[in-house]
XYZ file of C-alpha atoms in Angstrom:
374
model
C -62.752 59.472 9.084
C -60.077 60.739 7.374
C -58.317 59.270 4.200
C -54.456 58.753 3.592
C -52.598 62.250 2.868
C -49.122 63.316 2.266
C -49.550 65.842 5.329
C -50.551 62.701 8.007
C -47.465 60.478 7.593
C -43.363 60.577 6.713
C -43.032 56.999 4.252
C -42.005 54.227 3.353
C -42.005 52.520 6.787
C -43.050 49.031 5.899
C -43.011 48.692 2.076
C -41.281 45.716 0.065
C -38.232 46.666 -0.584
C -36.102 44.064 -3.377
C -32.721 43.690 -3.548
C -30.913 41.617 -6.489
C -27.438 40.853 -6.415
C -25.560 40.853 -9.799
C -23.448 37.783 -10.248
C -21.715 35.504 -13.086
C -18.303 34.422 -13.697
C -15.472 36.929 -14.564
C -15.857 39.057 -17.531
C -19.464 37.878 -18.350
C -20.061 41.554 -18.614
C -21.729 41.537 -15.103
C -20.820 45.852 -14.031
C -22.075 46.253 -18.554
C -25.377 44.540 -17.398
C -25.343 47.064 -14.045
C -24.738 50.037 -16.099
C -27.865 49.090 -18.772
C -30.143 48.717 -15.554
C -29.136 51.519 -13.561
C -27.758 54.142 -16.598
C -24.501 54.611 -14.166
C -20.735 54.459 -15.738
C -19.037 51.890 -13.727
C -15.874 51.006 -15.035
C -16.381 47.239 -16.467
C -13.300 45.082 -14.193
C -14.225 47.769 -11.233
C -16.318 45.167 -9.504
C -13.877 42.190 -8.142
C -14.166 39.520 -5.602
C -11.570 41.165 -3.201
C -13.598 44.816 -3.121
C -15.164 46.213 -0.027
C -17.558 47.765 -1.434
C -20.333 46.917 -3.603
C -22.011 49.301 -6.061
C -25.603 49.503 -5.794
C -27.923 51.872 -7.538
C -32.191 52.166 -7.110
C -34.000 51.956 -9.764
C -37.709 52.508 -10.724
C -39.504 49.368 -12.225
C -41.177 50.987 -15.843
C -44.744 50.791 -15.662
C -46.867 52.492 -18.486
C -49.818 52.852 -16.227
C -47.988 55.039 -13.930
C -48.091 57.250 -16.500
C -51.808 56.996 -17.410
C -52.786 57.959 -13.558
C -50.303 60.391 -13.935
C -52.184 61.744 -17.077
C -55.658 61.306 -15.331
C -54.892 63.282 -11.851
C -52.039 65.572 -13.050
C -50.235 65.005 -9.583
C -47.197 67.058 -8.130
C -45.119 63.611 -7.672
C -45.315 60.956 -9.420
C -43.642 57.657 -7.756
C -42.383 54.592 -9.061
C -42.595 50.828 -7.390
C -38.437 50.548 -7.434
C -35.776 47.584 -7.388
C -32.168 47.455 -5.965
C -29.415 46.151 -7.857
C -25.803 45.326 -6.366
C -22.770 44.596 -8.922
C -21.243 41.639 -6.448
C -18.117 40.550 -7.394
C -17.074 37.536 -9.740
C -17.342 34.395 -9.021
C -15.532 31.219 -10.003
C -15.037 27.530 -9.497
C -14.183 26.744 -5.989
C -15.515 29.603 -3.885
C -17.838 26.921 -2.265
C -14.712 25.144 -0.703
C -14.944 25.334 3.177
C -17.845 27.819 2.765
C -18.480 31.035 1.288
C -17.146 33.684 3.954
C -16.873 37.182 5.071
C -18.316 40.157 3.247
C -18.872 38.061 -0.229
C -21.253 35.714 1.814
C -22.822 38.459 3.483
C -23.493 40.069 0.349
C -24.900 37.115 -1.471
C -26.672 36.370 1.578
C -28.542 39.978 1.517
C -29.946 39.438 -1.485
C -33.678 38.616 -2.121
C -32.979 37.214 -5.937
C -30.143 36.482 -8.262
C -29.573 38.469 -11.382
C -27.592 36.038 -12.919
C -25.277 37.060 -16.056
C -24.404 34.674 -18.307
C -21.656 35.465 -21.167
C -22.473 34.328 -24.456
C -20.657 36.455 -27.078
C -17.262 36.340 -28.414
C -14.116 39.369 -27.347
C -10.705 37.918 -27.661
C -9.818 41.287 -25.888
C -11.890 40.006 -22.722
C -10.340 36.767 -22.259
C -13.022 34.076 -20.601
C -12.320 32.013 -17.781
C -12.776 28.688 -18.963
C -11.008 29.967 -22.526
C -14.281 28.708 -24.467
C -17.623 30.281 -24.709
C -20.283 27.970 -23.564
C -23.674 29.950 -21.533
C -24.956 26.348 -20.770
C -21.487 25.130 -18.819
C -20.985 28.684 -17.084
C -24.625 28.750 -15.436
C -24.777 25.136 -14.372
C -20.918 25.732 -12.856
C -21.871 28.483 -10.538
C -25.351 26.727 -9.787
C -23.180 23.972 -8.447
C -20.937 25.867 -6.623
C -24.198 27.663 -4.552
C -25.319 23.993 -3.705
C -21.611 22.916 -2.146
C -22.593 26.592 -0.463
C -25.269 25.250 0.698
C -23.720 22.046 1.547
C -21.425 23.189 3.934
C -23.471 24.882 5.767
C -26.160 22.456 6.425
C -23.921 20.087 7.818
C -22.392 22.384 10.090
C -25.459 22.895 11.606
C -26.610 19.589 11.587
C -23.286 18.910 13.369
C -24.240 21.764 16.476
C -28.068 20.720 16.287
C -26.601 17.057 17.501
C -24.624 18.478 19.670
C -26.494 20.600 21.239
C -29.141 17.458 21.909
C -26.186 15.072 22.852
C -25.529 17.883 25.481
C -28.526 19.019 26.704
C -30.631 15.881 26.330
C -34.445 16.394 27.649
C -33.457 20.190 28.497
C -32.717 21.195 24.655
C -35.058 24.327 23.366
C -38.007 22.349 21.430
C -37.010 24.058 18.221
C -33.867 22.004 18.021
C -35.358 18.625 16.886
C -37.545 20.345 14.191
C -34.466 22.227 12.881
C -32.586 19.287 12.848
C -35.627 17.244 10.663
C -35.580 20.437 8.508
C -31.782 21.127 7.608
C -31.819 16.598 7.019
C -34.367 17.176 4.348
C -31.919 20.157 2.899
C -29.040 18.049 2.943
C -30.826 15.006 0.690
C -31.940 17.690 -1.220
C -28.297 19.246 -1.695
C -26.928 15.904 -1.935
C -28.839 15.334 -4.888
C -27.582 18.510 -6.463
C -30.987 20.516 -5.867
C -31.367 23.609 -4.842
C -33.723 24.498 -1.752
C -36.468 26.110 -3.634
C -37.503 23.539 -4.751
C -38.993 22.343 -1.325
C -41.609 23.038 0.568
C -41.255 24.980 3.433
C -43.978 26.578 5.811
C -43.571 30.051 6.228
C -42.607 29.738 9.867
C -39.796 27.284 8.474
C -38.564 30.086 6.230
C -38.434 33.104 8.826
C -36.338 30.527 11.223
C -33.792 30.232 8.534
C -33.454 33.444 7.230
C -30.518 34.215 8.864
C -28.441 31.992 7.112
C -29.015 33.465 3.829
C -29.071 30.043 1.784
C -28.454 30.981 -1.886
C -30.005 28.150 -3.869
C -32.988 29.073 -1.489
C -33.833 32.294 -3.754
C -35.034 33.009 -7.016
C -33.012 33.446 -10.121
C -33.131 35.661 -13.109
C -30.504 34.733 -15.909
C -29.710 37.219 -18.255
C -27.711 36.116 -21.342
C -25.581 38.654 -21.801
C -25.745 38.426 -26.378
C -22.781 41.410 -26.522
C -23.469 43.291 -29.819
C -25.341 40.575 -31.030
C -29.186 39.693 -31.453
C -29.815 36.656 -30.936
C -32.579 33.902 -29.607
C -31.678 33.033 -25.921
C -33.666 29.533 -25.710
C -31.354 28.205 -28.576
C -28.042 28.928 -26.417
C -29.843 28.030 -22.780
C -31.752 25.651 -21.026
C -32.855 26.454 -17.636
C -36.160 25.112 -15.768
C -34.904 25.656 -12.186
C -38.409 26.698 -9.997
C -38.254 30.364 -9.246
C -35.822 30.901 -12.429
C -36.727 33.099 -15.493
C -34.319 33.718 -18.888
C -34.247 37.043 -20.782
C -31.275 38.179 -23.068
C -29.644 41.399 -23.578
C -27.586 42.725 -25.892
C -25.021 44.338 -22.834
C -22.719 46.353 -24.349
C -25.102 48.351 -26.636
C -27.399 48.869 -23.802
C -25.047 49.832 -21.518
C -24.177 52.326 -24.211
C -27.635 54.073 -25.011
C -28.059 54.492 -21.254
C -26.011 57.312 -20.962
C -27.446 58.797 -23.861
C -30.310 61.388 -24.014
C -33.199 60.171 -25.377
C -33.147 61.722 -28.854
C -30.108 60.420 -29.333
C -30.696 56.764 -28.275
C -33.481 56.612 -30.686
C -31.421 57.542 -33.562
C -28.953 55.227 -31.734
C -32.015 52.391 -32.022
C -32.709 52.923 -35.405
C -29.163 53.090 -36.952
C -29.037 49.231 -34.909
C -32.216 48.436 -35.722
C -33.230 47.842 -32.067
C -36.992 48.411 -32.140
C -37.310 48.262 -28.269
C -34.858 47.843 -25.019
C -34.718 45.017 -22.978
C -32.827 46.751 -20.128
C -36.777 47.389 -19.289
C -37.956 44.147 -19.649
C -34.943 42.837 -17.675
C -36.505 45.480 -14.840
C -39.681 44.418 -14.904
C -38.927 40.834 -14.488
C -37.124 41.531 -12.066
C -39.643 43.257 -9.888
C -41.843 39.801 -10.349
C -39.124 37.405 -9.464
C -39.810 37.870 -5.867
C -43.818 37.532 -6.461
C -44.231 41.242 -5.916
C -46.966 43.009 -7.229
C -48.246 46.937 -7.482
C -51.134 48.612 -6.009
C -51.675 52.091 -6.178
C -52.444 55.830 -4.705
C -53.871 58.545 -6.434
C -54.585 62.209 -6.287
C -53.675 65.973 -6.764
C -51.089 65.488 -4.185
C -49.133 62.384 -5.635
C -49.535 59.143 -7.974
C -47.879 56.340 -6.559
C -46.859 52.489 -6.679
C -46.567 50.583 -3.764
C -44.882 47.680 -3.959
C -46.636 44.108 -1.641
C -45.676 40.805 -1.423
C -48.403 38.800 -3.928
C -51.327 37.645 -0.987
C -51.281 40.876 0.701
C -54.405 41.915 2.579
C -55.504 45.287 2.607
C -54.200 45.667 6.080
C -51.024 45.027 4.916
C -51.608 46.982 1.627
C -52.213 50.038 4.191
C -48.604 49.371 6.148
C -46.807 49.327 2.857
C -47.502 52.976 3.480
C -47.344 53.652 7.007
C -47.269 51.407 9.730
C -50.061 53.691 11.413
C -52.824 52.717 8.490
C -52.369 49.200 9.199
C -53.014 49.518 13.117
C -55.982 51.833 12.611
C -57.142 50.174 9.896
C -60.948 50.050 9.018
C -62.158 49.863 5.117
C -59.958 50.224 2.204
C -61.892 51.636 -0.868
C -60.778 49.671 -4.016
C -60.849 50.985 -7.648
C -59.309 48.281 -10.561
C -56.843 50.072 -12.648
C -58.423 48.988 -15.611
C -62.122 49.711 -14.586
C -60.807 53.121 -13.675
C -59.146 53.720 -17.096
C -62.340 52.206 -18.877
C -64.263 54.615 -16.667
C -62.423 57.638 -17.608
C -62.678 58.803 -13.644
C -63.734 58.111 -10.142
C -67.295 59.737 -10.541
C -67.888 57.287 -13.870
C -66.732 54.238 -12.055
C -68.821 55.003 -8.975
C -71.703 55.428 -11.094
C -71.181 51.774 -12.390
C -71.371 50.177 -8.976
C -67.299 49.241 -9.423
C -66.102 51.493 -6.767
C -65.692 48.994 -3.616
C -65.268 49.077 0.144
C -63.204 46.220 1.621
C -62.409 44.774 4.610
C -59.362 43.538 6.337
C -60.096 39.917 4.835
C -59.532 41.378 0.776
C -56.481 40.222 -0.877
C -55.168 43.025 -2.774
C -54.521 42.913 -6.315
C -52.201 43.765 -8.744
C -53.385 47.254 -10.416
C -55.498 47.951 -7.210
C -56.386 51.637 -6.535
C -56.876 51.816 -2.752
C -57.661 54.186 -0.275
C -57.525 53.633 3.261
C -60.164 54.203 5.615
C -58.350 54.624 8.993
């Protein structure tokens, strides 16, 4: 039976693919914070609520053992797991009022995660909105804001979910009553100034919904944008919110030694005394937001990361990289990245009984080496 090979299939077909959408309030340095991620030269202002389009830019998610298979196998390609990142416009008080519309809601809508930036340095050249600097007021004002969002769209669906049964009576679809019991528990939750995520819903409950993109339904990353400044994030921020994480970085600087080669960003990082970037870190954490985790392909041919939803069978492992695997699925053989590196190469690790075959019932994990059986 033959294993997986560049020649068999074209890919991606069914991989996880993760969007974040940029936002903040108005000069909280949200297009600096896109240029330190993706090492583009965006104008800072460029991005504005009333803009059709939205910058986006692909990026691969750092991942030093990527580079160790890469040492190991000596492939022709070498692939990265990658995350999407779209500089939406600012937001501000009031954009909640009669609901979000148009191709701002859309956007925000799109989005898998958050990358929330949060100003917290000084510029009297970049005026702030609310005139005072204060991280703790600005992520807490646009947090409400996405739960009067929220708001107004639970209750107009409430509104045709009871009209539709005032109408229809006994002929309604069957799905309408358990929608109904679903968006009353969002708007209690709302009501108390909640977001969604922190409910439990089924994973039927969540694919029935996904079409109307609730935003306090989906994970959050707050970067505190320091400027030019180093400084401790926890002592200017609190922020417990479920699916939330906090990471600061100094913006401007970083923004700055992107577009730099790399010899001269190091001299760059020692003249500032920046021992390492966070512009990586602010990547990575990215990637795990959305509970997404790596597996891997190896060979002559290519080293790769695949990126799966945490959970994922090997079945599903095997349509990350072509739908076909999946349907013809039989064994997967599993290697653990760190087994294989201990080993020093397939033959070793074979020869220690830590070579595997698994079925369709395995739940793959991060660092996995797989190969599919098909």
């Amino acid at each position: 039976l033959p294993f997986y090979t560049d020649a068999l299939f074209e890919y991606p077909v069914n991989e996880v693919m993760m969007r974040l959408g940029i936002i903040g309030l108005p000069n909280s340095g949200k297009t600096t914070i896109f240029n330190a991620l993706t090492g583009q030269n965006l104008s800072t202002g460029a991005a504005t609520s009333g803009q059709f389009e939205v910058p986006t830019a692909i990026v691969n998610v750092p991942d030093p053992r990527v580079e160790k298979l890469k040492a190991m196998y000596n492939p022709r390609k070498t692939a990265y797991a990658t995350v999407t990142y779209a500089d939406i416009g600012g937001l501000d008080k009031g954009i909640s009022e009669g609901g979000l519309k148009g191709q701002f809601r859309t956007e925000l809508g799109q989005a898998d995660g958050f990358l929330h930036v949060v100003r917290a340095f000084a510029d009297e050249t970049v005026p702030h909105p609310y005139e005072t600097v204060d991280p703790q007021r600005d992520l807490e004002s646009l947090d409400s804001e996405f739960v009067l969002s929220d708001l107004v769209v639970v209750e107009n669906r409430i509104e045709k979910l009871n009209n539709d049964m005032r109408i229809k009576g006994k002929n309604v679809d069957k799905s309408v009553p358990a929608e109904l019991e679903l968006m009353e528990r969002f708007k209690i939750q709302l009501e108390a100034e909640k977001p969604l995520l922190e409910l439990e819903i089924t994973p039927e409950q969540a694919k029935a919904i996904r079409g109307y993109g609730f935003l306090t339904l989906k994970p959050v990353l707050v970067v505190v944008n320091l400027g030019d400044e180093a400084r401790d994030v926890n002592t200017l921020i609190k922020y417990n919110r479920t699916g939330s994480n906090i990471v600061g970085l100094q913006g401007k600087i970083e923004a700055e030694l992107s577009q730099l080669e790399p010899e001269d960003a190091e001299l760059f990082m020692q003249e500032y005394g920046i021992t390492e970037l966070s512009a990586a870190k602010v990547i990575r954490l990215s990637y795990e937001l959305l509970a997404i985790q790596s597996f891997f392909t190896v060979g002559e041919d290519e080293v790769r990361a695949w990126s799966v939803r945490v959970g994922a069978t090997a079945p599903e492992a095997a349509g990350a990289i072509h739908s076909d695997l999946q349907k013809g699925f039989i064994r997967a053989e599993v290697m653990a990245y760190e087994d294989l590196i201990a080993g020093g190469s397939e033959a070793a690790l074979k020869a220690t009984g830590k070579f595997r075959l698994e079925g369709k019932e395995y739940i793959v994990k991060d660092g996995d080496i797989v190969h599919i059986r098909h």
